[in-house]
CSV table of C-alpha atoms and ligand atoms in Angstrom, one decimal:
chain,number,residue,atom,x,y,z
A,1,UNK,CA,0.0,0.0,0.0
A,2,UNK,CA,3.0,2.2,1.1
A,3,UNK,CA,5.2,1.3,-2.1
A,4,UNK,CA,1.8,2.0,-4.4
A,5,UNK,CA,1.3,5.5,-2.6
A,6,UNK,CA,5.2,6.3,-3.1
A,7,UNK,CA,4.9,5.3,-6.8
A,8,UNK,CA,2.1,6.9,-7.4
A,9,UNK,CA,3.6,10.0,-5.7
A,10,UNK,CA,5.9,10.0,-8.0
A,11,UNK,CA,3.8,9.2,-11.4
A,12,UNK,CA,2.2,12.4,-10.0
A,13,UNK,CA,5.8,14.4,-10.0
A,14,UNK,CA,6.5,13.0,-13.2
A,15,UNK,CA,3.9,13.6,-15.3
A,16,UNK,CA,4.2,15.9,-18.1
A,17,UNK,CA,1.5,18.0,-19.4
A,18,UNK,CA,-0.8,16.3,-17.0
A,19,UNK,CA,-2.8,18.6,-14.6
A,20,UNK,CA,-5.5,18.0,-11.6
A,21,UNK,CA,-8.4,20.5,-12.0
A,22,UNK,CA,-11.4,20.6,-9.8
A,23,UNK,CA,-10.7,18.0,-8.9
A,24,UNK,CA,-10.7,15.7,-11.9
A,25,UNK,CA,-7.3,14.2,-12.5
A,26,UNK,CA,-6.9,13.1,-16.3
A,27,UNK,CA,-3.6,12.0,-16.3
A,28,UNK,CA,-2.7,8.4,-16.1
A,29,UNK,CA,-3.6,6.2,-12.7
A,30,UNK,CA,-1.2,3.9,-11.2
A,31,UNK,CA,-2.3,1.4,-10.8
A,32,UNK,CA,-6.1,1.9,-12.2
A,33,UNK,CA,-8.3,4.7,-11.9
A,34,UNK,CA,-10.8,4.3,-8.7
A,35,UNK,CA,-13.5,3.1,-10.9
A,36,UNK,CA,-11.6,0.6,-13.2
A,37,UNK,CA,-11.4,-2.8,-13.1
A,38,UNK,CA,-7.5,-4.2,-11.9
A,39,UNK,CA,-6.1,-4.9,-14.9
A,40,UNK,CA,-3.1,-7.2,-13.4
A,41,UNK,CA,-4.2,-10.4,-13.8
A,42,UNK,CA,-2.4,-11.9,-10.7
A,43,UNK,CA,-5.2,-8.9,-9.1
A,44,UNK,CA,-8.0,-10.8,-10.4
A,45,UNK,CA,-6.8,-14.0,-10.2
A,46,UNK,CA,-5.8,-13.4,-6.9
A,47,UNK,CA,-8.9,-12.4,-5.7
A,48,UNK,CA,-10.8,-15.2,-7.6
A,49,UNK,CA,-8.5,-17.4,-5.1
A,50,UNK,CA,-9.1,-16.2,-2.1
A,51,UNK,CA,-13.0,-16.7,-2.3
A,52,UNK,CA,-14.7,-19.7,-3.1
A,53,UNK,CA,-18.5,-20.8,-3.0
A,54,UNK,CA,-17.5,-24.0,-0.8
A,55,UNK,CA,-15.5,-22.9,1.9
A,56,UNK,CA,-15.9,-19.4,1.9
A,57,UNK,CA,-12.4,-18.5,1.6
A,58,UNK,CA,-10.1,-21.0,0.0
A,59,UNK,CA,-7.8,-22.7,1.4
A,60,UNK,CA,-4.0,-23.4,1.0
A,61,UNK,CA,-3.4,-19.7,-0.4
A,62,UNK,CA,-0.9,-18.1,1.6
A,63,UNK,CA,-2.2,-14.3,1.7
A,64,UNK,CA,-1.0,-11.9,4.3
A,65,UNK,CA,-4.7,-10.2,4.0
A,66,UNK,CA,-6.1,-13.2,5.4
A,67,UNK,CA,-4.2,-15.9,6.5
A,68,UNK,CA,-0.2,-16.5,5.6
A,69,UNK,CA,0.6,-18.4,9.0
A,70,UNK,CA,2.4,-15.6,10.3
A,71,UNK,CA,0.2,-12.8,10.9
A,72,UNK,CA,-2.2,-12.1,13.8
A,73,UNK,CA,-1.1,-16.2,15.5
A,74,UNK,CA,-1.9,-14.9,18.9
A,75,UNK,CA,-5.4,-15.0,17.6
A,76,UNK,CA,-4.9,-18.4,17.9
A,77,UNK,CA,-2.4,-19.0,20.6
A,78,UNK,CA,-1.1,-16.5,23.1
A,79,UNK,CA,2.1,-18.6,23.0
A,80,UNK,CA,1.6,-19.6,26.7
A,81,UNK,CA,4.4,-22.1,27.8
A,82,UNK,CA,1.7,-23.8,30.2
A,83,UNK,CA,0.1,-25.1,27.6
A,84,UNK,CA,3.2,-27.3,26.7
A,85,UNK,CA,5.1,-27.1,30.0
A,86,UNK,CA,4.7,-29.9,32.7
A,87,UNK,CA,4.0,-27.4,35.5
A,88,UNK,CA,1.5,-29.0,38.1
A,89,UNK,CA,3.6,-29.4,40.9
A,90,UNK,CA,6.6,-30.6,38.2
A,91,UNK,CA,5.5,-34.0,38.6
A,92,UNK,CA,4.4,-36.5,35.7
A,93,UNK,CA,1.0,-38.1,35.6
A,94,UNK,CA,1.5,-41.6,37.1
A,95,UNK,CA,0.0,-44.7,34.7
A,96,UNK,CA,-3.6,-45.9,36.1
A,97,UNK,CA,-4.4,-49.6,35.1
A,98,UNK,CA,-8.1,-49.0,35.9
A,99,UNK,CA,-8.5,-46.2,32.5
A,100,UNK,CA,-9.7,-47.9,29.8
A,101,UNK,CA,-9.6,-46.4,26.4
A,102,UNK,CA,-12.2,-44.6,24.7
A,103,UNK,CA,-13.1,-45.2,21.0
A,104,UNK,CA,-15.8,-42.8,19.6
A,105,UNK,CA,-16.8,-42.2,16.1
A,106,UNK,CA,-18.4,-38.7,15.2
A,107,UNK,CA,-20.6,-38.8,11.5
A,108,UNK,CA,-20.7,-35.9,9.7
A,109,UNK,CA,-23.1,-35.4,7.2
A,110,UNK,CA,-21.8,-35.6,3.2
A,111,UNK,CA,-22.6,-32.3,2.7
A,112,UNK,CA,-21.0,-30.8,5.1
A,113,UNK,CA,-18.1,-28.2,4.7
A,114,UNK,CA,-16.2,-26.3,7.0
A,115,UNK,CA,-15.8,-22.6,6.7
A,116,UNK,CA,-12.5,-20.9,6.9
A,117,UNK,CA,-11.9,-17.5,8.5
A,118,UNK,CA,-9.2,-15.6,8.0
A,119,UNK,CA,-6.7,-14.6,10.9
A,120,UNK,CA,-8.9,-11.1,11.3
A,121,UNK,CA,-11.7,-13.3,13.1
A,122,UNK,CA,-11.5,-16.1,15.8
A,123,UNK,CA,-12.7,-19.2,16.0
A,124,UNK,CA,-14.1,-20.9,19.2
A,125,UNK,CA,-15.0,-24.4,19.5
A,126,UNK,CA,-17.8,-25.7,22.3
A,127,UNK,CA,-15.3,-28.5,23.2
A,128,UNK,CA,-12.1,-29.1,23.9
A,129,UNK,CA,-11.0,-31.6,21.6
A,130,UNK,CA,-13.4,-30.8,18.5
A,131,UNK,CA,-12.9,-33.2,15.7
A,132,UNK,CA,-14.4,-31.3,12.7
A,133,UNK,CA,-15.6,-27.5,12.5
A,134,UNK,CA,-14.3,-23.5,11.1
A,135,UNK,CA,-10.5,-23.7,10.5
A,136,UNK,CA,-7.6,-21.6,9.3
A,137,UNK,CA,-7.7,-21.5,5.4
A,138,UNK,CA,-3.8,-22.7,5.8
A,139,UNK,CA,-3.0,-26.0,7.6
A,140,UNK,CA,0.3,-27.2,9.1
A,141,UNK,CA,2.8,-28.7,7.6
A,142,UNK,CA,2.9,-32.3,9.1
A,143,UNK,CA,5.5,-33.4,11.6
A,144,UNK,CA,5.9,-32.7,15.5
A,145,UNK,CA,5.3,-29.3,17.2
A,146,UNK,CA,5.7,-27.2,20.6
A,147,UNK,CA,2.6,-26.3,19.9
A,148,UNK,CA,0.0,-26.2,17.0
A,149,UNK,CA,-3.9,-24.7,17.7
A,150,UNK,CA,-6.7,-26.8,17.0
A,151,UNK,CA,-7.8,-23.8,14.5
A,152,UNK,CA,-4.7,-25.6,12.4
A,153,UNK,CA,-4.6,-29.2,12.8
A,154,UNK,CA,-8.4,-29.4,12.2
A,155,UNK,CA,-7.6,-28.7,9.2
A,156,UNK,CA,-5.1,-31.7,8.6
A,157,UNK,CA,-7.5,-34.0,10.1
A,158,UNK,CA,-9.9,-33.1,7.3
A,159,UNK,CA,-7.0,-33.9,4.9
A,160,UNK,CA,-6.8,-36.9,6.4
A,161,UNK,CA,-4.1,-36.6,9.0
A,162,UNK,CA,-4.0,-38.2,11.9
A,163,UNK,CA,-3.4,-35.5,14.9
A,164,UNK,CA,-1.9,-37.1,18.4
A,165,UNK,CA,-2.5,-34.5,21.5
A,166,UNK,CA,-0.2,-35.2,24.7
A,167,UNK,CA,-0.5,-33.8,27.9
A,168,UNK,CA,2.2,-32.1,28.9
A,169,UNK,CA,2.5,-33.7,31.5
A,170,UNK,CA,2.0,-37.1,30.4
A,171,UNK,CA,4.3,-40.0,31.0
A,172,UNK,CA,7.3,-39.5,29.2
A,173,UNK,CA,8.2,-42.9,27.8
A,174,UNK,CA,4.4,-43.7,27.0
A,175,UNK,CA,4.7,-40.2,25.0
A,176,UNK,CA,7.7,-41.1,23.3
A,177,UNK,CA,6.6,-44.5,22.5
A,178,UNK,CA,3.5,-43.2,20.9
A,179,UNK,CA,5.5,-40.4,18.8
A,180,UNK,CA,7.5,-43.3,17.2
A,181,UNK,CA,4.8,-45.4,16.4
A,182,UNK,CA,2.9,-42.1,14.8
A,183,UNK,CA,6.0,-40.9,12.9
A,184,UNK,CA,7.2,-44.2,11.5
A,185,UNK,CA,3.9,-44.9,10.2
A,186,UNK,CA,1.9,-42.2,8.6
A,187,UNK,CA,3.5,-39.2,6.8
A,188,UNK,CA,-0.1,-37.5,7.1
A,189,UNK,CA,0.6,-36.5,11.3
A,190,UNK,CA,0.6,-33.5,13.2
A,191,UNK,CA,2.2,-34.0,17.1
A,192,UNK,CA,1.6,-31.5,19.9
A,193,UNK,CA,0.8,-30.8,23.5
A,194,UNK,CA,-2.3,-30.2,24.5
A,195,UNK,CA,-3.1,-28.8,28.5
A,196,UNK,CA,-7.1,-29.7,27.8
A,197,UNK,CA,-6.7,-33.3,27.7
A,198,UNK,CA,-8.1,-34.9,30.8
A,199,UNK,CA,-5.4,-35.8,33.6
A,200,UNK,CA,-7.6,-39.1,33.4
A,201,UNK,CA,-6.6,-39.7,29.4
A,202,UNK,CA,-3.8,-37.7,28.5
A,203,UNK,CA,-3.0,-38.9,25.4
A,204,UNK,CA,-5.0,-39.5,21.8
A,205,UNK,CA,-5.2,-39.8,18.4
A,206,UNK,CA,-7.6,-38.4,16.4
A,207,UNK,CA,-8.7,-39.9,12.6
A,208,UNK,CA,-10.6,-38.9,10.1
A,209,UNK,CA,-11.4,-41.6,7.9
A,210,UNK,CA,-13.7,-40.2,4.8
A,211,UNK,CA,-16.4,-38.9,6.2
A,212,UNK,CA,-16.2,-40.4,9.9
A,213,UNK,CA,-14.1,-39.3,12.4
A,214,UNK,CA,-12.7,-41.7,14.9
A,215,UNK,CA,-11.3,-40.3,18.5
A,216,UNK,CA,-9.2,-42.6,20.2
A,217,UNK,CA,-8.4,-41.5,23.7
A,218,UNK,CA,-5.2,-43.6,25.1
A,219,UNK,CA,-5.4,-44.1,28.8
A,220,UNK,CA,-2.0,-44.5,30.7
A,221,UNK,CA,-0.3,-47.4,30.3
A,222,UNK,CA,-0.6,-49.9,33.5
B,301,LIG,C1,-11.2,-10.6,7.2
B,301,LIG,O1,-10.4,-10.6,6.1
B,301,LIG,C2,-11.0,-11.2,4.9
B,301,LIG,C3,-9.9,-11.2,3.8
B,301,LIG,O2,-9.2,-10.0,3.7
B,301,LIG,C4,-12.3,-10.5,4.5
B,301,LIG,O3,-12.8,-11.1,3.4
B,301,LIG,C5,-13.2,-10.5,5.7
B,301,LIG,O4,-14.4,-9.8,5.4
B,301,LIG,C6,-12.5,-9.9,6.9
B,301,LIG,N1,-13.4,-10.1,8.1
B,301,LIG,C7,-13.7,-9.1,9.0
B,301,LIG,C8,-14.6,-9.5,10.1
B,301,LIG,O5,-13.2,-8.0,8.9
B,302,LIG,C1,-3.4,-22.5,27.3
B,302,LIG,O1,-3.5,-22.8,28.6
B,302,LIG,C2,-4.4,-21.9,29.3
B,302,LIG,C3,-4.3,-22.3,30.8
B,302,LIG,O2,-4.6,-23.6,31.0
B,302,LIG,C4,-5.8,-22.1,28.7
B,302,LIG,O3,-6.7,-21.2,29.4
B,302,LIG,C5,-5.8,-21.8,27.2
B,302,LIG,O4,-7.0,-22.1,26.7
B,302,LIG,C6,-4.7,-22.7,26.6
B,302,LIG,N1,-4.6,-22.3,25.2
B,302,LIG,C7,-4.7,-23.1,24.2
B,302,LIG,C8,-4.6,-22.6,22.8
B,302,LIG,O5,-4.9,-24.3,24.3
């Protein structure tokens, strides 16, 4: 915006036998006149992208306007270290024998379609590990994290991914042993702590599988 008001600036202070009067400028515009169309097609094409009938704004464009996973992320995340810090009295969660694991299948309907909202507007969820819903138009890039919002990895999961949330304060070795089995398996995974989780169930894995989404919640191991 800056580099297009300097430029135009000086288009203005070059312009030979060009003159504003009353108002009415008719000299060349850089880049269009108020009323014209953009004629740069990376304009139109640009803004053809970014909106779609589906989704409302399309996904996988990396736009600074709306969302180019660097702007406005304390939207998101406040990039508080409790939420991947093992703080409660500094001690881990001890294994419990009696907690079973939970298997649950959400089904969501064919013709549904989550929106995406740019990083202007935030996104709330009712609970705390939702398994479909409103996302970032940009998802992350799969592998393990400090910490990635569930405004992100919702969007892997609908590509498919399979998303494992730790407490951070979860047993160390049955975290670890999980994290290999994740990463030596499926490409498609996104890895983070996650302070919501239960202190009952501090582990699990969440799938979607076409249009069903199966939650599996990993007690601690006996
Ligand atoms: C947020 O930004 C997008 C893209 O620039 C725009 O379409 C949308 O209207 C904005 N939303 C609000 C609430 O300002
Ligand atoms: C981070 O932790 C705080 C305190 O437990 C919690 O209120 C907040 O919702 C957490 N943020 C995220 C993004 O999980």
């Amino acid at each position: 915006m800056l580099k297009n008001i300097v430029l135009l600036c000086i288009a203005v202070l070059n312009a030979q036998g060009t003159r504003m009067s009353n108002g009415y400028w008719n000299g060349k515009w850089f880049p269009h006149a108020p009323d014209d169309m953009d004629s740069n097609p990376a304009a139109s094409l640009r803004n053809h992208l970014l909106h779609d009938g589906k989704h409302g704004i399309s996904m996988g464009i990396v736009d600074p306007a709306c969302d180019d996973a660097k702007t406005n992320l304390a939207i998101d995340w406040f990039m508080n270290p409790e939420n991947y810090t093992c703080y409660e009295n500094r001690r881990l969660y001890l294994p419990k024998s009696t907690v079973h694991p939970i298997h649950s299948t959400d089904h969501i309907p064919p013709e549904y379609s989550a929106p995406h909202k740019c990083m202007n507007e935030s996104i709330e969820y009712g609970e705390p590990i939702p398994t479909f819903g409103t996302h970032r138009p940009l998802w992350a890039i799969y592998g393990e994290y400090t910490f990635v919002p569930i405004q992100r990895w919702l969007h892997n999961l609908e590509h498919g991914a399979v998303v494992m949330l730790y407490h951070p304060c979860a047993n160390k070795n049955q975290v670890n042993f999980l994290k290999k089995m994740v990463k030596s398996c499926l490409y498609k995974h996104v890895i983070t702590p996650y302070d919501q989780l239960t202190v009952e169930r501090v582990n699990s894995f969440i799938k979607l599988l076409s249009i069903e989404i199966d939650t599996f919640f990993i007690p601690k191991r006996p």
